[in-house]
Coordinates of C-alpha atoms and ligand atoms in Angstrom, one line a residue:
M1 CA -71.1 83.7 15.0
S2 CA -69.7 85.5 12.0
N3 CA -70.5 84.8 8.4
D4 CA -68.1 87.4 7.2
P5 CA -65.9 85.8 4.5
D6 CA -62.9 87.9 5.7
T7 CA -62.9 86.2 9.1
A8 CA -63.1 82.8 7.4
K9 CA -59.4 82.8 7.3
T10 CA -58.8 82.9 11.0
S11 CA -61.9 82.0 12.9
P12 CA -63.0 78.4 13.6
L13 CA -66.5 79.7 14.2
V14 CA -67.3 80.7 10.7
R15 CA -70.1 78.6 9.5
A16 CA -69.7 76.4 6.5
W17 CA -72.1 73.8 5.2
W18 CA -69.4 71.1 5.2
K19 CA -68.5 71.8 8.8
E20 CA -72.0 71.1 9.9
A21 CA -72.4 68.2 7.5
I22 CA -72.8 64.6 8.7
V23 CA -71.0 62.3 6.3
Y24 CA -71.9 58.7 5.9
Q25 CA -69.3 56.4 4.3
I26 CA -70.4 53.6 2.1
Y27 CA -68.2 50.6 1.2
P28 CA -70.0 49.8 -2.1
S29 CA -69.1 46.1 -2.2
S30 CA -70.8 45.5 1.1
F31 CA -73.7 47.9 1.2
Y32 CA -76.5 46.4 -0.8
D33 CA -76.6 44.0 -3.8
S34 CA -79.5 44.8 -6.2
N35 CA -78.6 42.3 -8.9
D36 CA -77.9 39.2 -7.0
D37 CA -74.2 38.7 -7.8
G38 CA -73.1 38.8 -4.2
I39 CA -71.5 42.2 -4.5
G40 CA -73.1 45.6 -3.5
D41 CA -73.7 48.0 -6.3
L42 CA -74.8 51.5 -7.2
N43 CA -78.4 50.6 -7.8
G44 CA -78.4 49.0 -4.4
I45 CA -77.2 52.3 -2.9
C46 CA -80.1 54.1 -4.8
L47 CA -82.5 51.7 -3.1
K48 CA -81.3 52.7 0.3
L49 CA -81.2 56.5 -0.1
D50 CA -84.4 57.0 1.8
Y51 CA -83.0 55.0 4.7
L52 CA -79.9 57.3 4.7
K53 CA -81.9 60.5 4.4
N54 CA -84.0 59.3 7.3
L55 CA -81.0 58.6 9.4
G56 CA -80.2 62.3 9.2
I57 CA -77.0 62.4 7.2
D58 CA -76.0 65.1 4.6
V59 CA -73.2 63.7 2.5
L60 CA -72.4 60.2 1.1
W61 CA -68.8 59.3 0.7
L62 CA -68.4 56.3 -1.6
S63 CA -65.2 54.2 -1.4
P64 CA -63.9 53.7 -5.0
I65 CA -66.3 52.5 -7.6
Y66 CA -64.0 53.0 -10.6
K67 CA -62.9 50.1 -12.9
S68 CA -60.4 48.1 -11.0
P69 CA -58.8 44.6 -10.9
Q70 CA -59.7 44.8 -7.2
K71 CA -56.3 43.8 -5.8
D72 CA -57.0 46.3 -3.0
M73 CA -60.7 46.6 -3.3
G74 CA -60.8 49.4 -5.9
Y75 CA -58.0 51.4 -4.3
D76 CA -56.1 50.2 -7.4
M77 CA -57.7 52.0 -10.3
Y78 CA -57.7 50.6 -13.7
S79 CA -57.7 51.6 -17.4
D80 CA -59.5 54.9 -17.0
Y81 CA -60.6 56.7 -13.9
R82 CA -63.7 57.8 -15.9
D83 CA -65.4 54.4 -15.9
I84 CA -67.3 52.5 -13.3
D85 CA -66.4 49.0 -12.4
Q86 CA -68.9 46.6 -13.9
R87 CA -69.4 45.0 -10.5
Y88 CA -70.9 48.3 -9.3
G89 CA -72.8 49.2 -12.5
T90 CA -72.4 51.8 -15.3
L91 CA -71.9 55.5 -15.7
D92 CA -75.6 55.8 -16.3
D93 CA -76.2 54.1 -12.9
C94 CA -73.8 56.5 -11.4
D95 CA -75.6 59.5 -12.9
R96 CA -78.9 58.2 -11.6
L97 CA -77.4 57.8 -8.2
V98 CA -76.1 61.4 -8.2
R99 CA -79.6 62.6 -9.2
G100 CA -81.2 60.5 -6.4
I101 CA -78.8 61.9 -3.9
H102 CA -79.3 65.5 -5.0
D103 CA -83.1 65.1 -5.2
R104 CA -83.1 64.3 -1.5
G105 CA -81.0 67.3 -0.7
L106 CA -77.9 65.2 0.0
K107 CA -74.4 65.5 -1.5
L108 CA -71.9 63.0 -2.9
M109 CA -68.2 62.8 -2.1
M110 CA -66.2 60.4 -4.3
D111 CA -62.9 58.7 -3.4
L112 CA -59.9 60.0 -5.4
V113 CA -57.0 57.6 -5.5
V114 CA -54.1 59.4 -7.2
N115 CA -51.0 58.5 -5.2
H116 CA -51.0 55.3 -7.3
T117 CA -52.9 53.6 -10.1
S118 CA -53.5 49.9 -10.9
D119 CA -50.6 48.3 -12.8
E120 CA -53.3 47.5 -15.4
H121 CA -54.0 51.2 -15.9
E122 CA -53.3 52.4 -19.5
W123 CA -50.8 55.0 -18.1
F124 CA -48.8 52.3 -16.5
K125 CA -49.0 49.9 -19.4
E126 CA -47.4 52.6 -21.5
S127 CA -44.9 53.5 -18.9
R128 CA -43.7 50.0 -18.5
S129 CA -43.6 49.3 -22.3
S130 CA -40.1 50.8 -22.7
R131 CA -37.7 53.1 -21.0
T132 CA -38.2 55.7 -23.7
N133 CA -42.0 55.7 -23.7
P134 CA -43.3 59.3 -23.1
K135 CA -45.1 58.0 -20.0
R136 CA -42.1 56.3 -18.5
S137 CA -41.6 59.2 -16.1
W138 CA -45.2 59.1 -15.0
Y139 CA -44.2 56.5 -12.5
I140 CA -41.2 56.1 -10.3
W141 CA -38.6 53.9 -12.0
R142 CA -35.1 53.2 -10.8
P143 CA -32.2 50.9 -11.8
P144 CA -31.3 48.0 -9.5
K145 CA -28.5 48.0 -7.0
Y146 CA -26.2 45.0 -6.7
D147 CA -24.8 43.6 -3.5
E148 CA -21.2 42.4 -3.0
Q149 CA -22.0 39.0 -4.4
G150 CA -23.5 40.7 -7.5
N151 CA -27.1 39.9 -6.6
R152 CA -29.6 42.3 -7.9
R153 CA -31.3 44.3 -5.1
P154 CA -34.1 46.9 -5.1
P155 CA -33.0 50.6 -5.2
N156 CA -33.6 51.1 -1.5
N157 CA -34.8 49.2 1.6
W158 CA -38.3 50.6 1.8
R159 CA -41.0 48.3 3.0
S160 CA -44.4 48.2 1.3
V161 CA -47.3 49.0 3.6
F162 CA -48.6 45.6 2.7
Q163 CA -45.3 43.8 3.4
G164 CA -42.2 43.0 1.3
S165 CA -40.2 45.4 -0.7
A166 CA -41.8 48.6 -2.0
W167 CA -40.1 47.9 -5.4
E168 CA -41.1 45.5 -8.1
W169 CA -38.7 44.3 -10.8
D170 CA -39.8 44.7 -14.4
E171 CA -38.1 42.1 -16.5
N172 CA -38.9 43.8 -19.8
T173 CA -37.2 47.1 -19.1
Q174 CA -34.8 45.9 -16.4
E175 CA -35.7 48.5 -13.8
Y176 CA -37.7 48.6 -10.6
Y177 CA -40.9 50.6 -10.0
L178 CA -42.1 51.9 -6.7
H179 CA -45.3 50.7 -5.1
L180 CA -45.9 51.8 -1.5
Y181 CA -48.9 49.4 -1.5
V182 CA -49.2 46.1 -3.4
P183 CA -47.2 45.6 -6.7
G184 CA -50.5 46.1 -8.5
Q185 CA -50.5 49.7 -7.2
P186 CA -47.5 51.6 -8.8
D187 CA -46.9 55.1 -7.4
L188 CA -47.4 58.0 -9.8
N189 CA -44.6 60.5 -10.2
W190 CA -46.2 63.8 -9.1
E191 CA -43.0 65.6 -10.0
N192 CA -44.1 65.3 -13.6
S193 CA -46.5 68.1 -14.4
E194 CA -48.2 66.0 -17.1
V195 CA -49.3 63.6 -14.3
R196 CA -50.7 66.5 -12.3
N197 CA -52.5 67.9 -15.3
A198 CA -54.0 64.4 -15.9
V199 CA -55.2 64.3 -12.3
W200 CA -56.7 67.8 -12.6
D201 CA -58.6 66.6 -15.7
L202 CA -60.1 63.6 -14.1
M203 CA -61.2 65.6 -11.1
R204 CA -62.9 68.1 -13.4
F205 CA -64.6 65.1 -15.2
W206 CA -66.3 64.0 -12.0
L207 CA -67.0 67.5 -10.7
D208 CA -68.6 68.4 -14.0
R209 CA -70.7 65.3 -13.7
G210 CA -72.2 66.8 -10.5
I211 CA -70.4 65.3 -7.6
D212 CA -69.8 67.6 -4.6
G213 CA -66.3 66.8 -3.5
F214 CA -63.5 64.3 -2.9
R215 CA -62.0 62.1 -0.1
M216 CA -58.4 61.9 -1.3
D217 CA -56.7 58.7 -0.6
V218 CA -53.2 58.9 1.1
I219 CA -52.8 62.4 -0.3
N220 CA -49.9 63.1 2.1
L221 CA -47.8 60.5 0.2
I222 CA -47.7 62.1 -3.2
S223 CA -44.3 63.7 -2.8
K224 CA -41.3 61.6 -1.9
V225 CA -38.0 62.8 -0.6
P226 CA -35.5 63.3 -3.5
G227 CA -32.9 60.6 -3.8
L228 CA -35.3 58.1 -2.1
P229 CA -32.7 57.3 0.6
D230 CA -32.6 54.1 2.6
A231 CA -34.9 54.1 5.7
P232 CA -33.3 53.7 9.1
I233 CA -33.3 50.1 10.4
A234 CA -36.3 49.9 12.8
N235 CA -36.6 46.1 12.6
P236 CA -33.1 44.5 12.4
R237 CA -34.7 41.1 11.7
E238 CA -36.3 42.4 8.6
E239 CA -34.9 43.1 5.1
Y240 CA -37.3 46.0 4.4
Q241 CA -37.9 48.9 6.7
P242 CA -40.8 51.3 7.2
A243 CA -40.0 54.6 5.4
P244 CA -42.8 57.0 6.0
M245 CA -40.2 59.7 7.0
Y246 CA -39.3 59.7 3.3
Y247 CA -42.7 59.6 1.7
A248 CA -45.3 61.1 4.2
N249 CA -45.6 64.9 4.1
G250 CA -42.9 65.1 1.4
P251 CA -41.2 68.3 0.4
R252 CA -43.5 69.2 -2.5
V253 CA -46.9 68.0 -1.2
H254 CA -48.2 71.5 -0.4
E255 CA -47.0 72.9 -3.7
Y256 CA -49.0 70.2 -5.4
L257 CA -52.2 70.7 -3.3
K258 CA -52.1 74.4 -3.8
E259 CA -51.9 73.8 -7.5
M260 CA -54.8 71.4 -7.2
N261 CA -56.8 74.0 -5.4
K262 CA -56.0 76.8 -7.9
E263 CA -56.5 74.7 -11.0
V264 CA -59.6 72.7 -9.9
L265 CA -61.1 73.1 -6.5
S266 CA -61.4 76.9 -6.4
K267 CA -63.3 76.8 -9.7
Y268 CA -66.3 75.0 -8.2
D269 CA -68.7 76.3 -5.5
R270 CA -69.6 74.6 -2.3
L271 CA -67.2 71.6 -2.6
V272 CA -66.1 69.4 0.3
T273 CA -62.6 68.0 0.4
V274 CA -60.9 65.7 2.9
G275 CA -57.5 64.3 2.5
E276 CA -56.4 61.0 4.1
A277 CA -53.1 61.5 5.9
P278 CA -51.7 58.4 7.6
F279 CA -48.3 57.4 8.9
T280 CA -47.7 60.6 10.8
H281 CA -48.9 62.3 14.0
D282 CA -47.1 65.5 13.4
M283 CA -49.9 68.0 14.2
R284 CA -48.2 71.1 12.7
A285 CA -47.4 69.3 9.5
L286 CA -50.9 67.9 9.2
A287 CA -52.5 71.3 9.9
E288 CA -50.8 72.7 6.9
Y289 CA -53.1 70.8 4.6
V290 CA -56.1 72.4 6.2
L291 CA -55.4 75.9 7.5
P292 CA -57.7 78.2 5.5
D293 CA -54.8 80.6 4.6
N294 CA -53.0 77.8 2.8
H295 CA -55.8 77.2 0.3
E296 CA -55.5 73.4 0.0
L297 CA -58.1 71.2 1.6
N298 CA -61.0 71.6 4.0
M299 CA -60.0 68.7 6.3
I300 CA -57.8 65.7 6.8
F301 CA -58.2 62.4 8.3
Q302 CA -55.4 62.0 10.9
F303 CA -54.8 58.6 12.5
E304 CA -53.5 59.3 15.9
L305 CA -56.6 58.0 17.7
M306 CA -56.8 55.0 15.3
D307 CA -53.3 54.1 16.2
V308 CA -53.7 54.3 19.9
D309 CA -54.3 50.5 20.2
S310 CA -51.5 49.5 17.6
S311 CA -48.1 48.3 18.7
G312 CA -44.7 49.4 17.5
K313 CA -42.6 52.3 18.5
T314 CA -44.6 54.7 16.2
R315 CA -47.8 52.6 16.6
D316 CA -47.2 51.4 13.0
N317 CA -48.1 47.8 13.6
P318 CA -51.9 47.8 13.3
L319 CA -52.4 44.0 13.4
V320 CA -50.7 43.6 16.8
P321 CA -53.0 45.3 19.3
R322 CA -51.7 47.0 22.4
E323 CA -53.6 47.8 25.6
W324 CA -54.6 51.4 25.8
K325 CA -55.6 53.6 28.7
L326 CA -58.5 56.0 28.7
T327 CA -56.2 58.8 29.7
E328 CA -54.1 58.2 26.5
F329 CA -57.2 58.1 24.4
K330 CA -58.5 61.4 26.0
E331 CA -55.1 63.0 25.6
V332 CA -55.2 62.4 21.8
V333 CA -58.8 63.5 21.4
N334 CA -58.2 66.6 23.5
R335 CA -55.1 67.7 21.6
W336 CA -56.8 67.5 18.2
Q337 CA -60.0 69.1 19.5
T338 CA -58.2 72.1 20.8
Y339 CA -55.5 72.4 18.1
L340 CA -55.0 75.7 16.3
R341 CA -58.7 76.7 16.5
G342 CA -57.7 80.3 16.3
E343 CA -56.1 79.7 12.9
G344 CA -59.1 77.9 11.6
F345 CA -57.9 74.3 11.8
W346 CA -61.0 72.0 11.4
N347 CA -61.2 68.4 12.5
S348 CA -62.7 65.3 10.8
V349 CA -64.4 63.4 13.6
Y350 CA -64.5 59.6 13.0
I351 CA -63.9 56.4 15.0
Q352 CA -64.4 53.9 12.2
N353 CA -63.9 53.5 8.5
H354 CA -63.2 50.8 5.9
D355 CA -59.6 50.4 7.1
Q356 CA -60.5 50.0 10.8
A357 CA -62.0 47.3 12.9
R358 CA -65.4 48.0 14.4
A359 CA -65.3 50.7 17.1
V360 CA -67.7 48.9 19.5
S361 CA -65.2 46.0 19.5
R362 CA -62.1 48.2 19.9
F363 CA -63.1 51.0 22.1
G364 CA -66.4 49.8 23.6
N365 CA -67.4 46.4 24.7
D366 CA -69.1 44.0 22.3
S367 CA -70.2 41.4 24.9
P368 CA -74.0 40.9 24.8
R369 CA -74.4 42.7 28.1
W370 CA -72.7 45.9 27.0
R371 CA -72.7 46.1 23.3
A372 CA -75.7 48.4 22.7
A373 CA -74.8 50.6 25.7
S374 CA -71.2 51.0 24.6
A375 CA -72.1 51.6 20.9
K376 CA -74.4 54.4 22.0
M377 CA -71.8 55.8 24.4
L378 CA -69.3 55.9 21.5
A379 CA -71.9 57.6 19.3
M380 CA -72.3 60.3 22.0
L381 CA -68.5 60.7 22.0
E382 CA -68.5 61.3 18.3
V383 CA -71.5 63.6 18.1
A384 CA -70.3 65.8 21.0
Q385 CA -66.9 66.7 19.3
T386 CA -66.1 69.6 17.2
G387 CA -65.4 68.9 13.5
T388 CA -67.2 67.4 10.6
L389 CA -68.8 64.1 11.7
Y390 CA -68.2 60.9 9.7
I391 CA -70.2 57.7 10.2
Y392 CA -69.2 54.4 8.7
Q393 CA -71.8 52.0 7.3
G394 CA -73.1 49.7 10.1
E395 CA -71.8 51.9 12.9
E396 CA -75.3 53.2 13.2
I397 CA -76.5 49.7 14.2
G398 CA -73.6 48.8 16.3
M399 CA -72.0 46.3 13.9
E400 CA -69.1 44.4 15.6
N401 CA -66.0 42.5 14.6
V402 CA -66.3 38.9 13.3
P403 CA -65.9 36.2 15.9
R404 CA -62.6 34.6 16.8
S405 CA -63.8 31.3 15.5
W406 CA -63.6 32.5 11.9
P407 CA -60.5 30.9 10.3
I408 CA -58.0 33.0 8.3
E409 CA -59.6 31.8 5.0
E410 CA -62.6 34.0 5.8
Y411 CA -60.4 37.1 5.8
K412 CA -60.2 38.7 2.3
D413 CA -58.1 41.8 2.8
I414 CA -54.7 41.7 1.1
A415 CA -53.2 43.5 4.1
T416 CA -54.4 40.8 6.5
I417 CA -53.4 37.9 4.3
N418 CA -49.9 39.2 3.5
Y419 CA -49.2 39.9 7.1
Y420 CA -50.4 36.5 8.2
N421 CA -48.4 34.8 5.5
R422 CA -45.2 36.7 6.4
I423 CA -45.4 35.7 10.0
R424 CA -46.2 32.1 9.1
D425 CA -43.2 32.0 6.7
E426 CA -40.9 33.5 9.4
R427 CA -42.1 30.8 11.9
I428 CA -41.5 28.0 9.4
A429 CA -38.0 29.5 8.7
D430 CA -37.4 29.6 12.4
G431 CA -38.0 25.8 12.6
K432 CA -41.4 26.1 14.2
G433 CA -42.7 23.4 11.9
E434 CA -44.6 23.3 8.6
D435 CA -47.8 24.2 10.4
P436 CA -46.7 26.6 13.1
D437 CA -49.1 27.8 15.8
M438 CA -50.7 31.1 14.6
S439 CA -53.3 31.6 17.3
D440 CA -51.6 34.7 18.7
V441 CA -51.6 36.3 15.2
L442 CA -55.2 35.4 14.7
N443 CA -56.0 36.9 18.1
G444 CA -54.6 40.2 16.8
I445 CA -56.3 39.9 13.5
Q446 CA -59.7 39.3 15.2
K447 CA -59.2 42.6 17.1
K448 CA -57.8 44.8 14.4
A449 CA -58.1 43.6 10.8
R450 CA -59.6 45.9 8.2
D451 CA -61.9 43.0 7.2
H452 CA -64.2 43.6 10.2
A453 CA -65.4 46.8 8.6
R454 CA -66.1 45.0 5.3
T455 CA -68.6 42.3 6.1
P456 CA -71.9 42.9 4.4
M457 CA -74.3 45.4 5.8
Q458 CA -76.9 43.7 8.0
W459 CA -80.3 44.9 6.7
D460 CA -82.6 42.2 8.2
G461 CA -82.8 38.7 9.5
S462 CA -83.4 37.0 6.2
K463 CA -80.8 35.0 4.3
N464 CA -77.4 36.8 4.0
A465 CA -78.8 39.6 6.2
G466 CA -80.9 40.9 3.4
F467 CA -77.7 42.1 1.7
S468 CA -77.9 39.8 -1.3
N469 CA -79.9 36.9 -2.7
S470 CA -76.7 35.1 -3.7
V471 CA -73.5 34.1 -1.9
P472 CA -72.0 37.4 -0.6
W473 CA -68.4 38.1 -1.7
M474 CA -67.5 38.2 2.0
R475 CA -69.2 36.1 4.7
V476 CA -71.9 37.9 6.7
N477 CA -71.2 38.3 10.4
D478 CA -72.8 35.6 12.5
D479 CA -74.8 37.9 14.6
Y480 CA -77.0 39.2 11.8
L481 CA -80.2 37.5 13.0
S482 CA -80.4 39.8 16.0
W483 CA -78.3 42.7 14.9
N484 CA -79.8 44.3 11.8
V485 CA -81.5 47.5 10.5
A486 CA -85.0 45.9 10.4
S487 CA -84.9 44.9 14.0
Q488 CA -83.8 48.3 15.1
I489 CA -85.6 50.7 13.0
D490 CA -88.9 50.8 14.9
D491 CA -87.3 50.1 18.3
N492 CA -87.1 53.4 20.1
N493 CA -84.4 51.9 22.3
S494 CA -82.1 50.7 19.6
V495 CA -78.6 51.9 18.6
L496 CA -80.1 53.0 15.3
S497 CA -82.8 55.1 16.9
F498 CA -80.3 56.6 19.3
W499 CA -78.0 57.7 16.4
K500 CA -81.0 59.3 14.8
K501 CA -81.8 61.3 18.0
L502 CA -78.1 62.2 18.4
L503 CA -77.9 63.5 14.8
R504 CA -81.0 65.6 15.3
I505 CA -79.6 67.0 18.5
R506 CA -76.3 67.9 16.8
K507 CA -78.1 69.8 14.1
R508 CA -80.0 71.8 16.6
N509 CA -77.1 72.7 18.9
D510 CA -74.4 74.7 17.3
V511 CA -72.3 74.3 20.5
L512 CA -71.7 70.7 19.5
V513 CA -70.4 71.5 16.1
Y514 CA -68.5 74.8 16.8
G515 CA -68.0 75.1 20.5
D516 CA -64.6 75.2 22.2
F517 CA -63.5 71.9 23.8
E518 CA -62.2 71.4 27.3
L519 CA -61.5 68.2 29.2
I520 CA -62.9 67.8 32.6
D521 CA -61.1 65.6 35.2
E522 CA -58.3 64.6 32.7
P523 CA -56.6 61.9 35.0
N524 CA -59.9 60.0 35.4
E525 CA -59.3 56.5 33.9
N526 CA -63.0 55.6 33.9
V527 CA -64.9 58.6 32.7
F528 CA -64.3 60.7 29.6
A529 CA -65.9 64.1 30.4
F530 CA -65.6 67.3 28.5
K531 CA -67.2 70.7 28.2
R532 CA -68.1 72.5 25.0
T533 CA -68.6 76.2 25.0
L534 CA -70.0 78.6 22.4
D535 CA -70.8 82.1 23.6
S536 CA -73.4 81.6 26.3
Q537 CA -74.0 77.9 25.4
I538 CA -72.4 75.1 27.3
A539 CA -72.6 71.4 26.7
I540 CA -71.1 68.8 29.0
A541 CA -70.6 65.2 27.9
V542 CA -69.9 62.6 30.6
L543 CA -69.1 59.1 29.3
N544 CA -68.4 56.1 31.4
F545 CA -65.9 53.8 29.5
T546 CA -66.2 50.9 32.0
T547 CA -68.7 48.2 33.0
K548 CA -68.7 49.5 36.5
D549 CA -71.0 52.0 38.2
V550 CA -69.1 55.2 38.7
E551 CA -69.6 58.5 40.4
F552 CA -68.6 61.6 38.7
A553 CA -68.7 65.1 40.1
I554 CA -69.3 67.9 37.6
P555 CA -67.2 70.8 38.7
K556 CA -68.6 74.1 39.5
M557 CA -68.1 76.3 36.5
A558 CA -66.1 79.5 37.2
D559 CA -68.4 81.7 35.2
R560 CA -71.6 80.3 36.7
S561 CA -73.0 80.3 40.2
S562 CA -73.6 76.6 40.1
T563 CA -74.5 73.9 37.7
E564 CA -78.1 74.5 38.6
Q565 CA -79.4 75.1 35.1
L566 CA -77.8 72.0 33.7
R567 CA -80.4 70.2 31.5
L568 CA -80.1 66.7 30.3
L569 CA -80.1 66.7 26.6
I570 CA -79.6 63.0 26.0
S571 CA -78.6 59.8 27.8
N572 CA -78.2 56.2 26.7
N573 CA -79.6 55.0 30.0
K574 CA -82.6 56.0 32.1
P575 CA -80.9 58.3 34.6
E576 CA -81.3 57.0 38.0
L577 CA -81.3 60.4 39.5
S578 CA -84.0 62.9 38.7
E579 CA -82.8 66.2 37.4
S580 CA -83.4 67.9 40.7
E581 CA -81.2 65.4 42.5
I582 CA -78.4 66.1 40.0
L583 CA -78.8 69.7 40.6
A584 CA -78.5 69.3 44.3
G585 CA -75.2 67.5 44.5
N586 CA -73.6 67.9 41.0
T587 CA -72.5 64.3 41.4
L588 CA -73.7 61.8 38.9
R589 CA -73.9 58.1 39.3
L590 CA -73.4 56.5 36.0
G591 CA -74.1 52.9 35.1
G592 CA -71.7 50.8 33.0
Y593 CA -71.1 52.5 29.6
E594 CA -73.6 55.1 30.5
G595 CA -73.2 58.5 28.8
R596 CA -75.0 61.8 29.2
I597 CA -74.9 65.1 27.5
Y598 CA -76.1 68.1 29.4
V599 CA -76.6 71.6 28.3
L600 CA -76.5 74.9 30.1
G601 CA -77.8 78.2 28.8
D602 CA -79.7 78.6 25.6
A603 CA -78.3 75.6 23.8
G604 CA -80.7 72.9 22.7
T605 CA -83.0 75.1 20.7
G606 CA -86.3 73.4 20.3
G607 CA -86.1 72.1 23.8
V608 CA -84.7 68.7 22.8
H609 CA -84.4 66.4 25.7
T610 CA -84.1 62.8 24.8
V611 CA -83.5 59.6 26.6
G612 CA -83.2 56.5 24.5
Ligands
NOJ701 C1 -55.9 54.1 2.0 C2 -57.2 53.4 1.8 O1 -58.2 53.8 2.7 C3 -56.9 51.9 1.9 O2 -58.1 51.1 1.9 C4 -56.0 51.5 0.8 O3 -55.6 50.2 1.0 C5 -54.8 52.4 0.8 N1 -55.0 53.8 1.0 C6 -54.1 52.3 -0.6 O4 -54.9 53.0 -1.5

């Protein structure tokens, strides 16, 4: 493997600390409450740093902790980006946390939310104060349109991601402003260089304070198509239409990110950057953010796998689940795992975050019989892929979705609530009564809502799962008595212990981080198997995605005489066959949700061989 900086441009195999890093995402409100107000905080995170270090992670990513009215849980930033929301603590607490992180040899990535601000941000207050205010053009203002009856209408038909029009009328200045999310999140006008310079300044502020990088919120939305044309009618029944074709990967986005790189990122050493890039599966367009020659970002989060179980023509309806097939799932993973490796494209590997339901409930099986096994199997899927690995809080203990019995009142997310209310209003308007049946909608929400990721972290079996001594801001999931960190930490068979083993294995086996990816037996609807190759090292992952026992034949490898030297690196089940039996037939018999990773050749330095 080369360390020559010249080859960094073209080879995916060039080492970089951030490629090998294991990132752990913290949702601060729900991680750990140190001051008994029911909300997680920075001092709470400090108290758990040893736990995280022990888990084997390298980088912490914090969802926003900046001052915010919390209309979208801090993804609406307020007054000044340079201040911490009091629910999380103070700037001093933040400095202490940064020191605690660095003292343990870990790094800190902060969320950067600059597609929009809060409507209570000083910039927006000035912008809306008059049409001639110098900050007027920091946001996207447009005059109204009028229909034939003379009714005032928004400037175009764009639908907000969180329902309704993407435009809000401002009575005072008699214009609309654009908000792709809630009205409390007005979009910044990146065409204005003053806005860009202000963003560069705030990035420098945090980098100079010692943080190690940024996760950039919806960074692919910062450039909109000029003229802001009406979106095509996708849903004839609805007044407002999805318009990502006019705001995702817009015409100037790469110019802006190159400028960001030149003005800020390139001036600091050893940063890590990952841009969130939803509403598009266009691989080539997404790769442009990441290819080393482009000098923009290290990685992006693309959403193709996260959308696999969403309905809608472009899978844009996340709260209405669809059935998915393992072959579809594999096809998506395979495409991204193998994409443009020669040009240096680098993946972010994740299966869960604060905007997604719990992976074990979506892609595994959260029934008591299979929950632990499938959580471990999904962990193997993650750890065996190439790319930088991201773990979301609670994933390491197999946290699951909240039960179907929870009423809508327990859901706190604005996206869930707005969606539920829209459908309810439509049903009332359709004459389905004042209290229409909403059970189908709740079924979907129970599978897919963002809220599932946001319940408090389950630390132990004490009151409120040990998360807080006071009433938590969001209800703790009902299963906390048996599913928590304390009950798993000393249990060698637990999901948590399994994650720890897997992370150690990944650190010791370069083939898992850097190796080429190749599917095995692509049409198989039960088993997801793939091979990873790095020089003479080979790893093979075989993952049973069903509750049934299955047989799986590992094919003879062209470049090897047989699979004779296959060595089991890790399994989430006691293999029923001894290694010699496997060698004899090459056919494995896997129990429900059983997964195994084998190595061949000199991978697995240190002779790691773990069954857990
Ligand atoms: C993406 C964030 O991950 C999500 O939580 C938020 O609602 C939107 N961007 C708007 O900032």
